[in-house]
Short mmCIF file of C-alpha atoms in Angstrom, two decimals:
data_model
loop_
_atom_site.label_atom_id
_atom_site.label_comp_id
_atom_site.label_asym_id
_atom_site.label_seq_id
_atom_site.Cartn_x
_atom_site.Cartn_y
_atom_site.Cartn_z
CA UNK A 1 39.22 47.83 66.05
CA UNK A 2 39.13 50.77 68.53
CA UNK A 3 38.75 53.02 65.60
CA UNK A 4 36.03 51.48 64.14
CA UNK A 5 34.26 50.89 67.34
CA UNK A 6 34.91 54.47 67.78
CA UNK A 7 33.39 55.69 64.64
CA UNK A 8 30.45 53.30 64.83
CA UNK A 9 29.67 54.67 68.42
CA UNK A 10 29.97 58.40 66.93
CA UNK A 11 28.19 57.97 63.73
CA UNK A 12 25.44 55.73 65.35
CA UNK A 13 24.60 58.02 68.15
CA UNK A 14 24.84 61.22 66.13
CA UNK A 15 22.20 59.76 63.84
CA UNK A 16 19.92 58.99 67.00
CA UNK A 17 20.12 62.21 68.61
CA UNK A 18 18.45 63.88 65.11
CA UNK A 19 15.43 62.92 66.49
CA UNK A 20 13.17 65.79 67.65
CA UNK A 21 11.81 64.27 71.51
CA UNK A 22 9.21 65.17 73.64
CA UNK A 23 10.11 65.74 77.23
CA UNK A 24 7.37 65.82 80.40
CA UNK A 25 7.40 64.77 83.83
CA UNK A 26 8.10 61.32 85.05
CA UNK A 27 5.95 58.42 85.99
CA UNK A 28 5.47 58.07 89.79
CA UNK A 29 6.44 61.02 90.62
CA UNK A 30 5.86 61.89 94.79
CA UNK A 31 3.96 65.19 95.69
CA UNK A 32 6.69 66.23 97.60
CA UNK A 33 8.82 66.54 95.08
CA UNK A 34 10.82 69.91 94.34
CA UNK A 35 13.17 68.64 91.65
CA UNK A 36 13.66 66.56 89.14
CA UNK A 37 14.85 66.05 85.54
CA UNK A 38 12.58 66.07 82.69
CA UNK A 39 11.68 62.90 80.66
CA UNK A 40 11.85 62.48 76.78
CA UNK A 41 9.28 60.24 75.46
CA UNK A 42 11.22 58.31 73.11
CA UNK A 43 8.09 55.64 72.72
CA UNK A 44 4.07 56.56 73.28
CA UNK A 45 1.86 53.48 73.34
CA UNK A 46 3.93 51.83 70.69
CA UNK A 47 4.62 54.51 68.71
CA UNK A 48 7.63 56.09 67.98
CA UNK A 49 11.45 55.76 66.88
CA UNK A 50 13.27 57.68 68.94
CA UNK A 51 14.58 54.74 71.38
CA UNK A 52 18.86 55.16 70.72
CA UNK A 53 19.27 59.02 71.66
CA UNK A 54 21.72 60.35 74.08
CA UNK A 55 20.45 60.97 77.59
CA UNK A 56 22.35 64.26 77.82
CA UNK A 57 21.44 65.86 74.61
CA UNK A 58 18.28 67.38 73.96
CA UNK A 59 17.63 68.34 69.97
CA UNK A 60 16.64 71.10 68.46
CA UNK A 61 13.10 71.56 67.78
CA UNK A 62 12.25 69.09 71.02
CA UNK A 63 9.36 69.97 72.67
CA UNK A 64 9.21 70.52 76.56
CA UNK A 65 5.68 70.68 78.15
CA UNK A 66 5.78 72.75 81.70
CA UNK A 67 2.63 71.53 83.79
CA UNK A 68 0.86 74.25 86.10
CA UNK A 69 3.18 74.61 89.49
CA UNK A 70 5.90 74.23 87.91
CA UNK A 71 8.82 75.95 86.15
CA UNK A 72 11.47 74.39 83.82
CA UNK A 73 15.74 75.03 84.40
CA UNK A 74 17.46 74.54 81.05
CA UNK A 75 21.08 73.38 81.60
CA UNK A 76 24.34 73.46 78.95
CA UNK A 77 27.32 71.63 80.29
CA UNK A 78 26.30 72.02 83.99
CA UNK A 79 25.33 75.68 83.80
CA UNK A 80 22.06 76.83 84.21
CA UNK A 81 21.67 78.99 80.75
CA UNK A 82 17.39 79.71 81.12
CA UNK A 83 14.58 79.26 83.02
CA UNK A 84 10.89 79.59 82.18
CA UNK A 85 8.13 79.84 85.19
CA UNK A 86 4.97 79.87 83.16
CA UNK A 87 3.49 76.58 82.37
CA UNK A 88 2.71 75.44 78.55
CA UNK A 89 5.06 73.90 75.81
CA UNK A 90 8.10 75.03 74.71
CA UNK A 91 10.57 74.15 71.83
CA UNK A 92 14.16 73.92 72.20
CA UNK A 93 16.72 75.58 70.49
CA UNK A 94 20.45 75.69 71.25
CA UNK A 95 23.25 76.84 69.01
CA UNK A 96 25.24 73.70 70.28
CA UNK A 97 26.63 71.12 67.48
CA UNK A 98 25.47 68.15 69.78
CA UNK A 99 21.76 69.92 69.76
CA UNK A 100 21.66 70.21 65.50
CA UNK A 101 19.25 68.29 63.66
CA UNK A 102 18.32 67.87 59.95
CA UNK A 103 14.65 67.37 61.62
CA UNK A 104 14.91 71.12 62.78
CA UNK A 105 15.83 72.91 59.39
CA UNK A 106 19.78 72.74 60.55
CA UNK A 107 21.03 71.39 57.29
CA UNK A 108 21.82 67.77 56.45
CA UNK A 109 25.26 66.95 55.44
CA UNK A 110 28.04 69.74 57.27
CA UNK A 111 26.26 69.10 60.72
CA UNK A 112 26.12 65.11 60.23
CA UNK A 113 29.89 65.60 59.66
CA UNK A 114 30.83 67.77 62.57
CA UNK A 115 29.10 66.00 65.06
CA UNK A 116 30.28 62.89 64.05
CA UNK A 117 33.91 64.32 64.13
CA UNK A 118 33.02 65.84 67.39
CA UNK A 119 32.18 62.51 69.13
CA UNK A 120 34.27 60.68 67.35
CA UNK A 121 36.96 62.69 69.78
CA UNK A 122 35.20 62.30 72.61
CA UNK A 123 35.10 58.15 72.18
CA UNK A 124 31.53 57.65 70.15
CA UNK A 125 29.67 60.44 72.71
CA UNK A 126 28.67 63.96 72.72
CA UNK A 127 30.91 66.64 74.09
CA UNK A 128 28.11 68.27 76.01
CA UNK A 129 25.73 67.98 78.59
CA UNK A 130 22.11 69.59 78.30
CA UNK A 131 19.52 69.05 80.54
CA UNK A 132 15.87 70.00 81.69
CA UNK A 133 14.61 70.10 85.20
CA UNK A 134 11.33 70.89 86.49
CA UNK A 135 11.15 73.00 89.68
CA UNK A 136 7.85 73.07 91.91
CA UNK A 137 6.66 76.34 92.59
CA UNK A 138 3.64 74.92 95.04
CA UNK A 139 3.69 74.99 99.09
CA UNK A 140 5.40 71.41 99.62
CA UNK A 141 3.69 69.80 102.69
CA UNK A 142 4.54 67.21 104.85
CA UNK A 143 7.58 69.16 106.25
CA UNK A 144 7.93 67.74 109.54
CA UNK A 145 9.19 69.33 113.06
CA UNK A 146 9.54 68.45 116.53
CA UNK A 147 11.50 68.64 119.91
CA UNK A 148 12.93 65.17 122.10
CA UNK A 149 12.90 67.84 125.15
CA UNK A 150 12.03 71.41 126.00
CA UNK A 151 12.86 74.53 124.77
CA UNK A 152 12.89 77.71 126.57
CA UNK A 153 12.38 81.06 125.88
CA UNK A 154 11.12 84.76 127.15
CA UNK A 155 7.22 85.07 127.00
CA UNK A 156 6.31 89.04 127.14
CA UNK A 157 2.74 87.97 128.86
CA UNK A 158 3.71 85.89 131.42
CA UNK A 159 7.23 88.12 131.72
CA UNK A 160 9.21 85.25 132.51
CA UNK A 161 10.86 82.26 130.69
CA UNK A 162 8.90 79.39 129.92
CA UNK A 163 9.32 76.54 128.11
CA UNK A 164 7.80 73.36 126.55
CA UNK A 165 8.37 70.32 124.33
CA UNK A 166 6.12 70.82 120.85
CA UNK A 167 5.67 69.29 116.91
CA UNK A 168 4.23 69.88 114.31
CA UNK A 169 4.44 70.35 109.91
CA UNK A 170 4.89 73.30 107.66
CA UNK A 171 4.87 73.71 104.52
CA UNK A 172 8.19 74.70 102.16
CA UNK A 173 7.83 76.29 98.98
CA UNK A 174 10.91 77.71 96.93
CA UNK A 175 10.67 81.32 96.06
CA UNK A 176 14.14 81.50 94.01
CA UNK A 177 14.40 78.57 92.20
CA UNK A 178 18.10 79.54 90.32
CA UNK A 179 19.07 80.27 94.20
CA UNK A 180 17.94 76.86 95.37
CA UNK A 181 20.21 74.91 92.84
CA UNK A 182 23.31 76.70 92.43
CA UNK A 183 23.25 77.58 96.34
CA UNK A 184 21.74 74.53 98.21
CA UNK A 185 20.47 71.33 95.56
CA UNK A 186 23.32 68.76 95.86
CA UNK A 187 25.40 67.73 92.17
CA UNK A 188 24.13 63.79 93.21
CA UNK A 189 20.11 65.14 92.73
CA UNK A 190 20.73 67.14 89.40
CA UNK A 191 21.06 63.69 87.57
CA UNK A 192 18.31 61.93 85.30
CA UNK A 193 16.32 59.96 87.10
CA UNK A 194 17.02 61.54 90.31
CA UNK A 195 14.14 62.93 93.02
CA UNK A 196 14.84 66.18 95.19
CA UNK A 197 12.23 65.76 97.85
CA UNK A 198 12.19 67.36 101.08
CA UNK A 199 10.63 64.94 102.75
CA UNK A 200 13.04 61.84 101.92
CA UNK A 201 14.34 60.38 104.76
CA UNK A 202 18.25 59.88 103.04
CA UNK A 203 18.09 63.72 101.67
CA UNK A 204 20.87 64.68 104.01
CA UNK A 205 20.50 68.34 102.41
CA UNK A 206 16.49 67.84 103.97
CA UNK A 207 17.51 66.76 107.29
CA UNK A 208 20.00 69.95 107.72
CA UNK A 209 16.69 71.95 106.98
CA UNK A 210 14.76 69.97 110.33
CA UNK A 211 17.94 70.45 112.05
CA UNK A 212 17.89 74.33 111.46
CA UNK A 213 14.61 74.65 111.87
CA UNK A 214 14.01 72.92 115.51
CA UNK A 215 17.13 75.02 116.25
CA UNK A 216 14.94 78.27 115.05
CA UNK A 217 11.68 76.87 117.35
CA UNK A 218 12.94 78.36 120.46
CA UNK A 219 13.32 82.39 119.03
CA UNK A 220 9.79 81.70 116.63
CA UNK A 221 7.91 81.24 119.60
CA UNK A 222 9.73 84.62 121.48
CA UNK A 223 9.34 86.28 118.28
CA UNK A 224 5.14 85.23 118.46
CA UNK A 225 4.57 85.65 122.16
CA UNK A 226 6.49 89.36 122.32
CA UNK A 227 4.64 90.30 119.25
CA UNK A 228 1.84 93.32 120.56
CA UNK A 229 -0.19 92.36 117.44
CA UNK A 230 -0.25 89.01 118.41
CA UNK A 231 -2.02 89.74 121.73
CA UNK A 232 1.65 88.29 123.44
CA UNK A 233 -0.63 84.91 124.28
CA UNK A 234 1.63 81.79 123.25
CA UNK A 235 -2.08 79.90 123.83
CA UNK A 236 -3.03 81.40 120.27
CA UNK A 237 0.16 79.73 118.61
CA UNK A 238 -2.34 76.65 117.39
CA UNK A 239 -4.98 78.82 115.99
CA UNK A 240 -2.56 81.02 114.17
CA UNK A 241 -0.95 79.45 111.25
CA UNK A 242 -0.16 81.99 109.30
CA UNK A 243 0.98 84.18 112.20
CA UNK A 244 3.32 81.48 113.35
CA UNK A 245 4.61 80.33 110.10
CA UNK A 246 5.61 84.06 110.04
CA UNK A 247 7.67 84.03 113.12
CA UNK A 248 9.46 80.78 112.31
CA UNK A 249 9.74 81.91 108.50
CA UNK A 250 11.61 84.96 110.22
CA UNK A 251 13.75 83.55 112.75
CA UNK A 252 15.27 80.59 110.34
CA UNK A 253 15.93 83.60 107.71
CA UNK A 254 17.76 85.08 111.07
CA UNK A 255 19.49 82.26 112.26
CA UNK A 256 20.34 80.33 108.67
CA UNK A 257 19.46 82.98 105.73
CA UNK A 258 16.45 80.69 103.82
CA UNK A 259 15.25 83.24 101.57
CA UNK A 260 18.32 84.97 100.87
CA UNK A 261 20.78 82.48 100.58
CA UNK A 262 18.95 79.22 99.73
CA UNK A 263 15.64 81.00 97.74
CA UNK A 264 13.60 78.97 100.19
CA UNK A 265 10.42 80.40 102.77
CA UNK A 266 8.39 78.63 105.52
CA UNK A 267 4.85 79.78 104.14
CA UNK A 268 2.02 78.35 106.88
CA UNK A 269 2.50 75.68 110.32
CA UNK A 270 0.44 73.22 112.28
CA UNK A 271 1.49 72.65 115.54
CA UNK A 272 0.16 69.42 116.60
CA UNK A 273 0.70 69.53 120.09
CA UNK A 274 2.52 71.70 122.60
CA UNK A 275 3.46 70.48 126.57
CA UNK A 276 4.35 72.76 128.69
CA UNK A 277 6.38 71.91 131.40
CA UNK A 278 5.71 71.87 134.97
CA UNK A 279 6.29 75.55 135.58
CA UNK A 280 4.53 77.09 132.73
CA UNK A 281 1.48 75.24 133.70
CA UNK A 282 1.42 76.27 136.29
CA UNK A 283 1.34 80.23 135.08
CA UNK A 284 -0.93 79.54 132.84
CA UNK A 285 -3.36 78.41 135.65
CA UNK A 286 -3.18 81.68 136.96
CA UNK A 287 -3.44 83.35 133.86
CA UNK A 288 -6.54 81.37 133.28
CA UNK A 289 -7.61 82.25 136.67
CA UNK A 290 -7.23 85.58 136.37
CA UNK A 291 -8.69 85.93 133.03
CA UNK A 292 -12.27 84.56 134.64
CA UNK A 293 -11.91 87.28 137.50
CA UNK A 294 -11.80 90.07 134.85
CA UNK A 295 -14.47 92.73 134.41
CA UNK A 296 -18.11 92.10 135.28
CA UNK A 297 -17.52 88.22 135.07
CA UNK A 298 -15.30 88.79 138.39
CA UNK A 299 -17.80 90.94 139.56
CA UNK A 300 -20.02 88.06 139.49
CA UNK A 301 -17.61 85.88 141.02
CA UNK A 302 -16.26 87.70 143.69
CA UNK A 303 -20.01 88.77 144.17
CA UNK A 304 -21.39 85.07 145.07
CA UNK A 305 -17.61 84.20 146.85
CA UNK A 306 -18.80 86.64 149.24
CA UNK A 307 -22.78 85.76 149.53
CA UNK A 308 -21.67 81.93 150.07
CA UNK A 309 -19.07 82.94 152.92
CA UNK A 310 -21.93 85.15 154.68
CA UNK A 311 -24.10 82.38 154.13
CA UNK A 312 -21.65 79.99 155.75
CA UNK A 313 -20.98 82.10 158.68
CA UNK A 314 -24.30 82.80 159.46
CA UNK A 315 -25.13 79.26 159.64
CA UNK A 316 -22.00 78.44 161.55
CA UNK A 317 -21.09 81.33 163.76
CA UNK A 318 -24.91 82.95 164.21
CA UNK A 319 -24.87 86.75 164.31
CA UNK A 320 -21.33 86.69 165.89
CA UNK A 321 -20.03 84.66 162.07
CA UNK A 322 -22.19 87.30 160.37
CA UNK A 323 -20.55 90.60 161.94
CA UNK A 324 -17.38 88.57 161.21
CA UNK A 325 -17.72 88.43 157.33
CA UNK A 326 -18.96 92.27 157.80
CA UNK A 327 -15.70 93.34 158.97
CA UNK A 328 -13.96 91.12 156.59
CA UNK A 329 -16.14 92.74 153.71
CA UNK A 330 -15.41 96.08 155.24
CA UNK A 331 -11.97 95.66 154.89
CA UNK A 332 -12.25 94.96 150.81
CA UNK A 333 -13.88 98.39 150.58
CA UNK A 334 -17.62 97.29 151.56
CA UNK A 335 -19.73 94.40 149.73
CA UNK A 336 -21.97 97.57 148.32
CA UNK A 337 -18.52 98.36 146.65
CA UNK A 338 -19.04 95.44 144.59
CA UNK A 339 -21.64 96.95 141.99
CA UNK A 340 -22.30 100.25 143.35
CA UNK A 341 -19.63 103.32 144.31
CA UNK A 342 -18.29 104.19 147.29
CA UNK A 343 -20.99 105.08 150.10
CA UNK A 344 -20.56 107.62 153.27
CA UNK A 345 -18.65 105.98 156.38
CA UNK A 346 -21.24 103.80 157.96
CA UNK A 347 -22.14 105.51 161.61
CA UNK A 348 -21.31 103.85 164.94
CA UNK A 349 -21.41 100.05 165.31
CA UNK A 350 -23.12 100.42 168.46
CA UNK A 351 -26.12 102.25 167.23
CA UNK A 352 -29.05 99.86 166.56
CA UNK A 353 -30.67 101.75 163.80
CA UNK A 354 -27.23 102.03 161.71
CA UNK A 355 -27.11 97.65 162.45
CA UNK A 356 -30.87 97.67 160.71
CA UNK A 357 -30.33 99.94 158.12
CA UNK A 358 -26.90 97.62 156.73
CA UNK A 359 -28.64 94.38 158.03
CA UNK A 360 -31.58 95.34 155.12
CA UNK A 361 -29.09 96.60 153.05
CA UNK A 362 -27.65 93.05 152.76
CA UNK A 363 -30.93 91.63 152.50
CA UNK A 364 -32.20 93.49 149.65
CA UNK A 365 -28.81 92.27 148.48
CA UNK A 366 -29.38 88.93 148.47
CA UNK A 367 -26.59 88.16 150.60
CA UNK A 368 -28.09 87.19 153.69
CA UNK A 369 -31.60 85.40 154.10
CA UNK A 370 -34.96 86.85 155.94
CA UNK A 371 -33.51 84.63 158.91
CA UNK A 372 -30.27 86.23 159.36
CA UNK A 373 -31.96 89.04 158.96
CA UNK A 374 -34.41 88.53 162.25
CA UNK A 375 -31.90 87.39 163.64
CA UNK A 376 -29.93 90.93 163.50
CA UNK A 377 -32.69 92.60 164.13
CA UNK A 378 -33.62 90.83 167.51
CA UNK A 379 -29.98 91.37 167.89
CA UNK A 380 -29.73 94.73 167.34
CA UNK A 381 -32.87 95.98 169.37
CA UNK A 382 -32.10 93.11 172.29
CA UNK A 383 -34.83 90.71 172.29
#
């Protein structure tokens, strides 16, 4: 009975897998998906007869349609034996018994026999394996990253360490796809049926890629922020996505060999949100600060600082505030120093017509009012 069940199994399967197929991308299929095995079409809306085929044998003269973003792995007995990256249809031929069919001009009678002797050693089934996978050659979103606390590193602006708690997606794309299966896909995911997606939360080869690249964060953002070309300003890191995705591209391939070893790269970012901690906010402040006291802008600034504190001391102290905030000024390098170069030494404080001549000075200045000025004047001449 095991003999006959035997041959049955052999000679019943060998007659299905003569059927030419037609092979495409599954139903449901994600957008985050990288890889997956192609589909045969046994059925289409009714139509059809090729329903009792091996899963693991693809016939000769089968057709495999490669949609745009996509490239197509060809695999004999686990093996990966060609790979196509432009899209359209393609026709398979292998010189494999298992893959012979009279449907394909292979002959009718001496390959019916030999694969039915074939199988009928290997228990009613094929002795090979062929398979098609699909590859996606896109940018694969949805790539998330983030930090529980903060990580620290050494910011060329600021010239100190600083450090902060950030998140944030890239996207993935796979530049070598022969490197990403033999080198990093898992055997379990090169199955029918079977979804490699990046983005699954069970991928445990997925969550060793967040792992290594939150452990990469920490030199991306040194890498940004000591870059010249960058402007060394870790502010810009959100409005730079293609300078950051760079620097994190770069640092992963440092710390964990993406491209080379894996065929993978870390093409653009979007950091959602970056906290600083206590300390860096605190430089930044000053930065900030400093930034508004810059060129003519601080000109300005300092400028009306100065006017408001004459102002203030006029009203407050009289002439006696105002000769205050004169020696104060004098001390800064003269409020005419402000917009205008250096002047000669002003003459003797106690001569009245050298008091005049600064008191208008300051008025045609606008920092003191025609009352403070009268007020110098009868000063100055003793009234």
């Amino acid at each position: 009975m095991g003999l006959v069940q035997a041959v049955t199994g052999a000679v019943g399967g060998m007659l299905g897998d003569q059927w030419k197929d037609f092979y495409t991308v599954p139903d449901g299929l994600p957008p985050t998906a990288a890889l997956f095995a192609a589909v045969p079409r046994g059925t289409n809306a009714g139509r059809g007869s090729n329903t009792q085929g091996s899963s693991n044998i693809i016939t000769n003269g089968s057709k495999i349609v490669v949609p745009e973003g996509y490239g197509l792995l060809l695999f004999q007995d686990g093996k990966i034996t060609g790979f196509a990256a432009e899209p359209g249809g393609y026709e398979w031929r292998s010189d494999d018994l298992n893959s012979q069919s009279v449907f394909a001009g292979d002959g009718l009678v001496s390959p019916l026999i030999k694969q039915s002797w074939e199988r009928f050693k290997f228990g009613g089934q094929p002795g090979s394996q062929q398979a098609a996978f699909f590859v996606s050659l896109k940018e694969l979103p949805e790539n998330r990253f983030g930090t529980q606390s903060e990580i620290y590193w050494d910011d060329g602006f600021l010239n100190t360490q600083v450090g902060a708690v950030t998140r944030g997606s890239y996207t993935l794309k796979i530049v070598d796809p022969i490197l990403f299966v033999k080198n990093f896909v898992p055997a379990s995911y090169l199955q029918p049926g079977k979804v490699f997606d990046f983005t699954d939360m069970e991928n445990a080869a997925a969550g060793q890629l967040f792992n290594e690249v939150v452990g990469s964060l920490a030199p991306a953002f040194s890498l940004y922020s000591n870059d010249p070309a960058k402007g060394n300003r870790i502010t810009k890191l959100q409005q730079d996505s293609l300078g950051f995705a760079k620097s994190l591209s770069d640092a992963v391939e440092n710390g964990y060999q993406w491209k080379s070893d894996r065929g993978l790269a870390i093409v653009k970012t979007a950091i959602v949100s970056i906290e600083y901690d206590p300390n860096t906010r605190e430089l930044l402040k000053t930065v900030q600060r400093a930034d508004a006291l810059a060129g003519s802008r601080g000109n300005s600034n300092l400028q009306a600082s100065v006017a408001q504190g004459i102002q203030s001391a006029g009203e407050n102290g009289g002439a006696a505030g105002l000769v205050g905030v004169g020696m104060a000024s004098g001390m800064l390098g003269g409020i005419g120093n402000i917009q205008q170069p250096a002047t000669p030494a002003a003459p003797a404080a106690d001569d009245p017509v050298a008091k005049l001549k600064k008191a208008k000075e300051m008025l045609d200045l606008g920092l003191i009012t025609q009352d403070d000025y009268d007020a110098l004047k009868a000063k100055a001449l003793g009234l």
